[in-house]
């Protein structure tokens, strides 16, 4: 059950040492939420470590403190540390950081599939981003948001609602974003950094788009990232799904990505279908219109299993 905003503030006041983390394959919301909260806590004189069990896409490195997000191997904590899990539904989503947790856990998240695992939680599935929750908390606490925090939190919100285009965008989402702009966030600079891509990445797009597959009377679009295709794209393939979800008539878009011989990473997006439920069939989750899972099967098998579940749900 959720604590109140004031109870959450009291938890932050109670601890001097905090380890912040977020989900593996970190997206804009995961990184922006960590950095926004990091900025505030550091400003309060707290000792804060940010850790993610994954590499950070270069495009996020323009944000202040982004270079300080470390890997689990570099972290040493003891039971006097509070662990703050941001934008993640359960401990399975934070990889090896789960093994470092020395004491109490606070979870701030907006996923409908949240497992309610923490000692204190603040889970609001109607919010478009964890960054939107943090901004609302700072507002409630009358905490000062400096321009660096504002950039990070704006980036968190904007990336999770497709820059205010997805169905999760509400009046509240826009009001929180507006407040961040008033506090110094720079929408144009953030967009420029996130959109900028090396020429090789743009060239890779032509190769990726040749691999689009359609199913279910062209209402389902899919991309399979085989090891061969990953040679063109590199590991960070998260944006390609946004191209195929725009195909006219497509309701569900998915990608499957080779991780190793019997491990495939799946992403799902939809206009009407509940993809959280589809990801749930395979032990994953997320949101009704954006979800993911990992399937312990080879790429082709996993693709067939996903397509079958999508066609059932249509
Ligand atoms: P993406 O496709 O961008 O990796 O993830 C889409 C959404 O689903 C994100 O909000 C992400 O946090 C969530 N998600 C992705 N994979 C998983 C998973 O394996 N388990 C859970 N619980 N959520 C996931
Ligand atoms: Mn999120």
Tab-separated table of C-alpha atoms and ligand atoms in Angstrom:
chain	number	residue	atom	x	y	z
A	1	UNK	CA	0.000	0.000	0.000
A	2	UNK	CA	1.214	3.487	-0.796
A	3	UNK	CA	2.693	5.673	1.907
A	4	UNK	CA	1.634	9.309	1.780
A	5	UNK	CA	3.843	11.918	0.123
A	6	UNK	CA	4.813	13.213	3.583
A	7	UNK	CA	5.672	9.713	4.817
A	8	UNK	CA	7.942	9.288	1.786
A	9	UNK	CA	9.633	12.571	2.630
A	10	UNK	CA	10.126	11.361	6.213
A	11	UNK	CA	11.829	8.197	4.905
A	12	UNK	CA	14.287	10.330	2.910
A	13	UNK	CA	14.939	12.426	6.009
A	14	UNK	CA	15.551	9.353	8.131
A	15	UNK	CA	18.521	8.131	6.048
A	16	UNK	CA	21.881	9.777	5.331
A	17	UNK	CA	23.069	7.128	2.857
A	18	UNK	CA	21.060	6.109	-0.174
A	19	UNK	CA	21.585	3.795	-3.118
A	20	UNK	CA	19.397	4.726	-6.098
A	21	UNK	CA	18.682	2.209	-8.821
A	22	UNK	CA	16.312	1.528	-11.728
A	23	UNK	CA	15.514	-1.202	-14.227
A	24	UNK	CA	18.014	-2.873	-16.560
A	25	UNK	CA	17.939	-1.659	-20.202
A	26	UNK	CA	17.458	1.786	-18.670
A	27	UNK	CA	15.264	4.166	-20.666
A	28	UNK	CA	14.852	7.921	-20.355
A	29	UNK	CA	12.502	7.617	-17.389
A	30	UNK	CA	14.821	5.275	-15.478
A	31	UNK	CA	17.869	7.518	-16.002
A	32	UNK	CA	16.054	10.851	-15.649
A	33	UNK	CA	14.323	9.760	-12.435
A	34	UNK	CA	17.592	8.597	-10.885
A	35	UNK	CA	19.372	11.829	-11.837
A	36	UNK	CA	16.532	14.110	-10.719
A	37	UNK	CA	16.328	12.453	-7.310
A	38	UNK	CA	20.148	12.242	-7.081
A	39	UNK	CA	20.382	16.012	-7.600
A	40	UNK	CA	17.863	16.746	-4.872
A	41	UNK	CA	19.327	14.330	-2.314
A	42	UNK	CA	22.883	15.488	-2.968
A	43	UNK	CA	21.665	19.054	-2.442
A	44	UNK	CA	20.283	17.946	0.949
A	45	UNK	CA	23.799	16.817	1.926
A	46	UNK	CA	23.001	13.107	1.630
A	47	UNK	CA	25.549	10.554	0.485
A	48	UNK	CA	24.043	9.047	-2.665
A	49	UNK	CA	25.174	6.290	-5.005
A	50	UNK	CA	23.408	5.680	-8.336
A	51	UNK	CA	23.782	2.179	-9.745
A	52	UNK	CA	22.318	0.345	-12.732
A	53	UNK	CA	23.233	-3.172	-13.802
A	54	UNK	CA	23.624	-2.203	-17.451
A	55	UNK	CA	25.411	0.131	-19.823
A	56	UNK	CA	23.958	3.599	-20.273
A	57	UNK	CA	23.219	4.726	-23.821
A	58	UNK	CA	25.644	7.558	-24.754
A	59	UNK	CA	22.749	9.820	-25.660
A	60	UNK	CA	21.940	10.283	-21.937
A	61	UNK	CA	25.456	11.328	-20.955
A	62	UNK	CA	24.825	15.052	-21.531
A	63	UNK	CA	22.798	15.125	-18.294
A	64	UNK	CA	24.556	16.250	-15.093
A	65	UNK	CA	25.776	13.329	-12.915
A	66	UNK	CA	24.962	10.765	-15.662
A	67	UNK	CA	28.631	9.756	-15.693
A	68	UNK	CA	28.373	8.889	-11.999
A	69	UNK	CA	25.872	6.067	-12.489
A	70	UNK	CA	28.002	3.028	-11.732
A	71	UNK	CA	27.877	-0.742	-12.170
A	72	UNK	CA	27.116	-3.050	-9.202
A	73	UNK	CA	30.762	-4.223	-8.910
A	74	UNK	CA	31.799	-0.708	-7.837
A	75	UNK	CA	29.284	-0.475	-4.970
A	76	UNK	CA	29.879	-1.195	-1.275
A	77	UNK	CA	26.995	-0.519	1.081
A	78	UNK	CA	25.928	-1.592	4.565
A	79	UNK	CA	22.573	-1.858	6.383
A	80	UNK	CA	22.594	1.860	7.177
A	81	UNK	CA	21.858	2.482	3.477
A	82	UNK	CA	18.346	2.906	2.095
A	83	UNK	CA	17.810	1.412	-1.366
A	84	UNK	CA	15.505	3.428	-3.632
A	85	UNK	CA	14.169	1.424	-6.579
A	86	UNK	CA	12.832	3.728	-9.304
A	87	UNK	CA	10.696	2.858	-12.336
A	88	UNK	CA	10.895	-0.891	-11.646
A	89	UNK	CA	8.142	-3.340	-10.741
A	90	UNK	CA	10.140	-5.924	-8.791
A	91	UNK	CA	13.667	-6.864	-7.741
A	92	UNK	CA	13.993	-9.122	-10.791
A	93	UNK	CA	14.074	-5.953	-12.911
A	94	UNK	CA	17.188	-4.438	-11.347
A	95	UNK	CA	19.555	-7.277	-12.195
A	96	UNK	CA	22.573	-7.756	-9.913
A	97	UNK	CA	21.731	-4.667	-7.853
A	98	UNK	CA	19.172	-6.883	-6.060
A	99	UNK	CA	22.088	-8.819	-4.555
A	100	UNK	CA	23.570	-5.630	-3.071
A	101	UNK	CA	20.524	-4.505	-1.098
A	102	UNK	CA	21.659	-4.322	2.534
A	103	UNK	CA	18.497	-3.091	4.289
A	104	UNK	CA	15.193	-1.326	3.692
A	105	UNK	CA	13.778	-0.596	0.249
A	106	UNK	CA	11.647	2.279	-1.037
A	107	UNK	CA	9.970	1.802	-4.427
A	108	UNK	CA	8.676	4.695	-6.555
A	109	UNK	CA	7.069	3.429	-9.756
A	110	UNK	CA	4.215	3.842	-12.244
A	111	UNK	CA	3.836	0.346	-13.725
A	112	UNK	CA	0.443	-1.352	-13.592
A	113	UNK	CA	2.236	-4.688	-13.071
A	114	UNK	CA	4.068	-3.525	-9.910
A	115	UNK	CA	4.673	-6.464	-7.540
A	116	UNK	CA	4.381	-4.380	-4.315
A	117	UNK	CA	7.609	-5.750	-2.872
A	118	UNK	CA	9.151	-2.835	-0.976
A	119	UNK	CA	9.160	-1.697	2.672
A	120	UNK	CA	7.688	1.626	1.542
A	121	UNK	CA	6.098	2.239	-1.824
A	122	UNK	CA	4.674	5.053	-3.875
A	123	UNK	CA	3.174	3.463	-6.988
A	124	UNK	CA	0.904	5.528	-9.232
A	125	UNK	CA	-0.012	3.659	-12.446
A	126	UNK	CA	-2.092	6.556	-13.786
A	127	UNK	CA	1.082	8.667	-14.125
A	128	UNK	CA	2.922	8.605	-17.442
A	129	UNK	CA	6.379	8.399	-15.896
A	130	UNK	CA	8.216	7.889	-12.637
A	131	UNK	CA	9.637	11.357	-13.341
A	132	UNK	CA	6.080	12.708	-13.211
A	133	UNK	CA	5.610	11.161	-9.751
A	134	UNK	CA	8.888	12.650	-8.495
A	135	UNK	CA	7.993	16.088	-9.832
A	136	UNK	CA	4.626	15.910	-8.047
A	137	UNK	CA	6.373	14.812	-4.826
A	138	UNK	CA	8.827	17.717	-5.030
A	139	UNK	CA	5.888	20.052	-5.580
A	140	UNK	CA	4.005	18.593	-2.601
A	141	UNK	CA	7.115	18.919	-0.427
A	142	UNK	CA	7.739	22.458	-1.700
A	143	UNK	CA	11.242	21.257	-2.528
A	144	UNK	CA	13.408	23.403	-4.793
A	145	UNK	CA	13.926	21.952	-8.289
A	146	UNK	CA	17.151	23.344	-9.760
A	147	UNK	CA	17.693	23.567	-13.563
A	148	UNK	CA	19.780	20.359	-13.679
A	149	UNK	CA	17.087	18.385	-11.831
A	150	UNK	CA	14.482	19.976	-14.097
A	151	UNK	CA	16.283	18.806	-17.260
A	152	UNK	CA	16.524	15.242	-15.934
A	153	UNK	CA	12.905	15.048	-14.769
A	154	UNK	CA	11.601	16.643	-17.976
A	155	UNK	CA	13.571	14.075	-19.981
A	156	UNK	CA	12.082	11.295	-17.830
A	157	UNK	CA	8.526	12.460	-18.450
A	158	UNK	CA	8.918	13.341	-22.128
A	159	UNK	CA	10.525	10.043	-23.138
A	160	UNK	CA	7.918	7.869	-21.379
A	161	UNK	CA	4.948	9.600	-23.038
A	162	UNK	CA	6.497	9.866	-26.520
A	163	UNK	CA	7.031	13.606	-26.071
A	164	UNK	CA	3.395	14.104	-25.017
A	165	UNK	CA	1.898	12.080	-27.877
A	166	UNK	CA	0.996	8.757	-26.195
A	167	UNK	CA	-2.326	7.957	-24.548
A	168	UNK	CA	-0.717	8.133	-21.084
A	169	UNK	CA	-0.281	11.918	-21.491
A	170	UNK	CA	-2.705	13.673	-19.144
A	171	UNK	CA	-3.289	17.242	-18.047
A	172	UNK	CA	-1.229	16.393	-14.977
A	173	UNK	CA	1.653	15.145	-17.158
A	174	UNK	CA	1.652	18.434	-19.039
A	175	UNK	CA	1.367	20.492	-15.844
A	176	UNK	CA	4.376	18.721	-14.308
A	177	UNK	CA	6.361	19.224	-17.537
A	178	UNK	CA	5.362	22.897	-17.612
A	179	UNK	CA	6.570	23.311	-14.038
A	180	UNK	CA	9.895	21.776	-14.962
A	181	UNK	CA	10.288	24.178	-17.880
A	182	UNK	CA	9.547	27.036	-15.463
A	183	UNK	CA	12.267	25.573	-13.201
A	184	UNK	CA	14.811	25.668	-16.033
A	185	UNK	CA	14.320	22.488	-18.119
A	186	UNK	CA	15.273	22.987	-21.779
A	187	UNK	CA	12.929	20.990	-24.063
A	188	UNK	CA	14.857	21.874	-27.239
A	189	UNK	CA	18.273	20.881	-25.836
A	190	UNK	CA	16.883	17.624	-24.485
A	191	UNK	CA	15.237	16.731	-27.812
A	192	UNK	CA	18.411	17.607	-29.719
A	193	UNK	CA	20.514	15.306	-27.556
A	194	UNK	CA	18.051	12.436	-27.690
A	195	UNK	CA	17.447	12.709	-31.435
A	196	UNK	CA	21.099	13.104	-32.430
A	197	UNK	CA	22.445	9.886	-33.858
A	198	UNK	CA	25.691	8.870	-35.502
A	199	UNK	CA	25.461	8.388	-39.264
A	200	UNK	CA	26.050	4.638	-38.892
A	201	UNK	CA	22.942	4.389	-36.716
A	202	UNK	CA	20.814	6.180	-39.327
A	203	UNK	CA	22.258	3.946	-42.055
A	204	UNK	CA	21.410	0.930	-39.894
A	205	UNK	CA	17.768	2.027	-40.016
A	206	UNK	CA	17.519	1.189	-43.718
A	207	UNK	CA	18.779	-2.314	-42.940
A	208	UNK	CA	16.400	-2.668	-39.971
A	209	UNK	CA	13.364	-1.529	-41.970
A	210	UNK	CA	14.038	-4.222	-44.590
A	211	UNK	CA	13.342	-6.762	-41.826
A	212	UNK	CA	9.804	-5.643	-40.911
A	213	UNK	CA	7.346	-8.528	-40.815
A	214	UNK	CA	3.565	-8.186	-40.768
A	215	UNK	CA	1.024	-10.574	-39.254
A	216	UNK	CA	-2.710	-10.723	-38.532
A	217	UNK	CA	-3.914	-9.003	-41.733
A	218	UNK	CA	-1.221	-6.345	-41.344
A	219	UNK	CA	-2.398	-5.297	-37.871
A	220	UNK	CA	0.786	-6.587	-36.221
A	221	UNK	CA	4.282	-5.397	-37.131
A	222	UNK	CA	7.414	-7.104	-35.855
A	223	UNK	CA	11.179	-6.856	-36.023
A	224	UNK	CA	13.583	-9.618	-35.079
A	225	UNK	CA	17.068	-8.486	-34.055
A	226	UNK	CA	19.227	-11.455	-34.972
A	227	UNK	CA	22.973	-11.367	-34.204
A	228	UNK	CA	23.504	-10.398	-37.880
A	229	UNK	CA	21.140	-7.427	-37.648
A	230	UNK	CA	22.636	-6.387	-34.287
A	231	UNK	CA	25.966	-5.958	-36.102
A	232	UNK	CA	24.372	-2.996	-37.925
A	233	UNK	CA	22.494	-1.487	-34.996
A	234	UNK	CA	24.596	-2.140	-31.916
A	235	UNK	CA	22.994	-3.186	-28.617
A	236	UNK	CA	20.729	-0.171	-28.084
A	237	UNK	CA	17.734	-1.040	-30.275
A	238	UNK	CA	14.986	0.538	-28.151
A	239	UNK	CA	13.964	3.259	-30.622
A	240	UNK	CA	13.276	1.077	-33.658
A	241	UNK	CA	9.898	-0.073	-32.342
A	242	UNK	CA	8.732	3.537	-32.664
A	243	UNK	CA	9.113	3.352	-36.451
A	244	UNK	CA	7.044	0.221	-36.935
A	245	UNK	CA	4.267	1.244	-34.544
A	246	UNK	CA	3.443	4.135	-36.898
A	247	UNK	CA	2.601	1.874	-39.859
A	248	UNK	CA	-0.997	2.564	-40.905
A	249	UNK	CA	-3.395	-0.130	-39.702
A	250	UNK	CA	-0.925	-1.579	-37.189
A	251	UNK	CA	-2.329	-2.066	-33.678
A	252	UNK	CA	0.475	-4.060	-32.069
A	253	UNK	CA	4.182	-3.569	-32.720
A	254	UNK	CA	6.815	-5.841	-31.231
A	255	UNK	CA	10.528	-6.475	-31.340
A	256	UNK	CA	12.379	-9.605	-30.358
A	257	UNK	CA	16.105	-9.347	-29.745
A	258	UNK	CA	18.762	-12.016	-29.480
A	259	UNK	CA	20.448	-11.938	-26.076
A	260	UNK	CA	22.027	-15.391	-26.170
A	261	UNK	CA	21.163	-18.794	-27.668
A	262	UNK	CA	18.191	-19.462	-25.376
A	263	UNK	CA	17.321	-15.933	-24.256
A	264	UNK	CA	15.240	-13.395	-26.166
A	265	UNK	CA	14.256	-9.911	-25.065
A	266	UNK	CA	10.776	-8.773	-26.124
A	267	UNK	CA	9.233	-5.285	-26.417
A	268	UNK	CA	5.548	-4.658	-27.153
A	269	UNK	CA	3.554	-1.518	-28.031
A	270	UNK	CA	-0.126	-1.178	-28.937
A	271	UNK	CA	-2.949	1.166	-29.780
A	272	UNK	CA	-5.805	-0.867	-28.223
A	273	UNK	CA	-4.587	-4.317	-27.131
A	274	UNK	CA	-3.483	-4.928	-23.511
A	275	UNK	CA	0.194	-5.761	-24.054
A	276	UNK	CA	0.860	-5.820	-20.295
A	277	UNK	CA	-1.294	-8.969	-20.258
A	278	UNK	CA	0.631	-10.458	-23.197
A	279	UNK	CA	3.998	-9.749	-21.533
A	280	UNK	CA	2.531	-11.218	-18.342
A	281	UNK	CA	2.036	-14.582	-20.074
A	282	UNK	CA	5.843	-14.732	-20.282
A	283	UNK	CA	6.544	-13.409	-16.794
A	284	UNK	CA	7.049	-9.772	-17.861
A	285	UNK	CA	4.857	-6.704	-17.585
A	286	UNK	CA	4.827	-2.935	-17.890
A	287	UNK	CA	1.877	-0.848	-19.029
A	288	UNK	CA	-1.308	-1.565	-20.998
A	289	UNK	CA	0.163	0.014	-24.147
A	290	UNK	CA	3.904	-0.594	-23.613
A	291	UNK	CA	5.346	-3.705	-22.040
A	292	UNK	CA	8.195	-6.170	-22.219
A	293	UNK	CA	9.461	-9.554	-21.146
A	294	UNK	CA	12.366	-11.943	-21.513
A	295	UNK	CA	11.736	-15.428	-22.910
A	296	UNK	CA	14.200	-18.236	-22.239
A	297	UNK	CA	13.969	-19.560	-25.808
A	298	UNK	CA	15.856	-18.974	-29.069
A	299	UNK	CA	14.890	-15.946	-31.163
A	300	UNK	CA	12.676	-17.698	-33.732
A	301	UNK	CA	10.750	-19.748	-31.140
A	302	UNK	CA	10.233	-16.682	-28.955
A	303	UNK	CA	9.006	-14.700	-31.958
A	304	UNK	CA	6.460	-17.400	-32.830
A	305	UNK	CA	5.257	-17.574	-29.214
A	306	UNK	CA	4.803	-13.802	-29.052
A	307	UNK	CA	2.972	-13.604	-32.382
A	308	UNK	CA	0.633	-16.391	-31.272
A	309	UNK	CA	-0.279	-14.546	-28.057
A	310	UNK	CA	-0.773	-11.246	-29.903
A	311	UNK	CA	-3.099	-12.855	-32.484
A	312	UNK	CA	-5.101	-14.415	-29.641
A	313	UNK	CA	-5.491	-11.019	-28.000
A	314	UNK	CA	-6.540	-9.122	-31.147
B	1	LIG	P1	10.603	-1.679	-23.185
B	1	LIG	O1	9.887	-2.367	-24.278
B	1	LIG	O2	10.862	-0.236	-23.508
B	1	LIG	O3	11.803	-2.423	-22.686
B	1	LIG	O4	9.595	-1.680	-21.949
B	1	LIG	C1	8.296	-1.171	-22.026
B	1	LIG	C2	7.735	-1.016	-20.623
B	1	LIG	O5	7.566	-2.289	-20.021
B	1	LIG	C3	8.680	-0.245	-19.704
B	1	LIG	O6	7.893	0.556	-18.858
B	1	LIG	C4	9.406	-1.330	-18.956
B	1	LIG	O7	9.802	-0.898	-17.685
B	1	LIG	C5	8.379	-2.448	-18.871
B	1	LIG	N1	9.038	-3.754	-18.972
B	1	LIG	C6	9.872	-4.154	-19.957
B	1	LIG	N2	10.304	-5.407	-19.762
B	1	LIG	C7	9.759	-5.833	-18.606
B	1	LIG	C8	9.865	-7.053	-17.856
B	1	LIG	O8	10.557	-8.011	-18.224
B	1	LIG	N3	9.152	-7.101	-16.694
B	1	LIG	C9	8.395	-6.059	-16.255
B	1	LIG	N4	7.733	-6.193	-15.107
B	1	LIG	N5	8.284	-4.900	-16.942
B	1	LIG	C10	8.947	-4.768	-18.102
B	2	LIG	MN1	8.785	4.560	-16.743
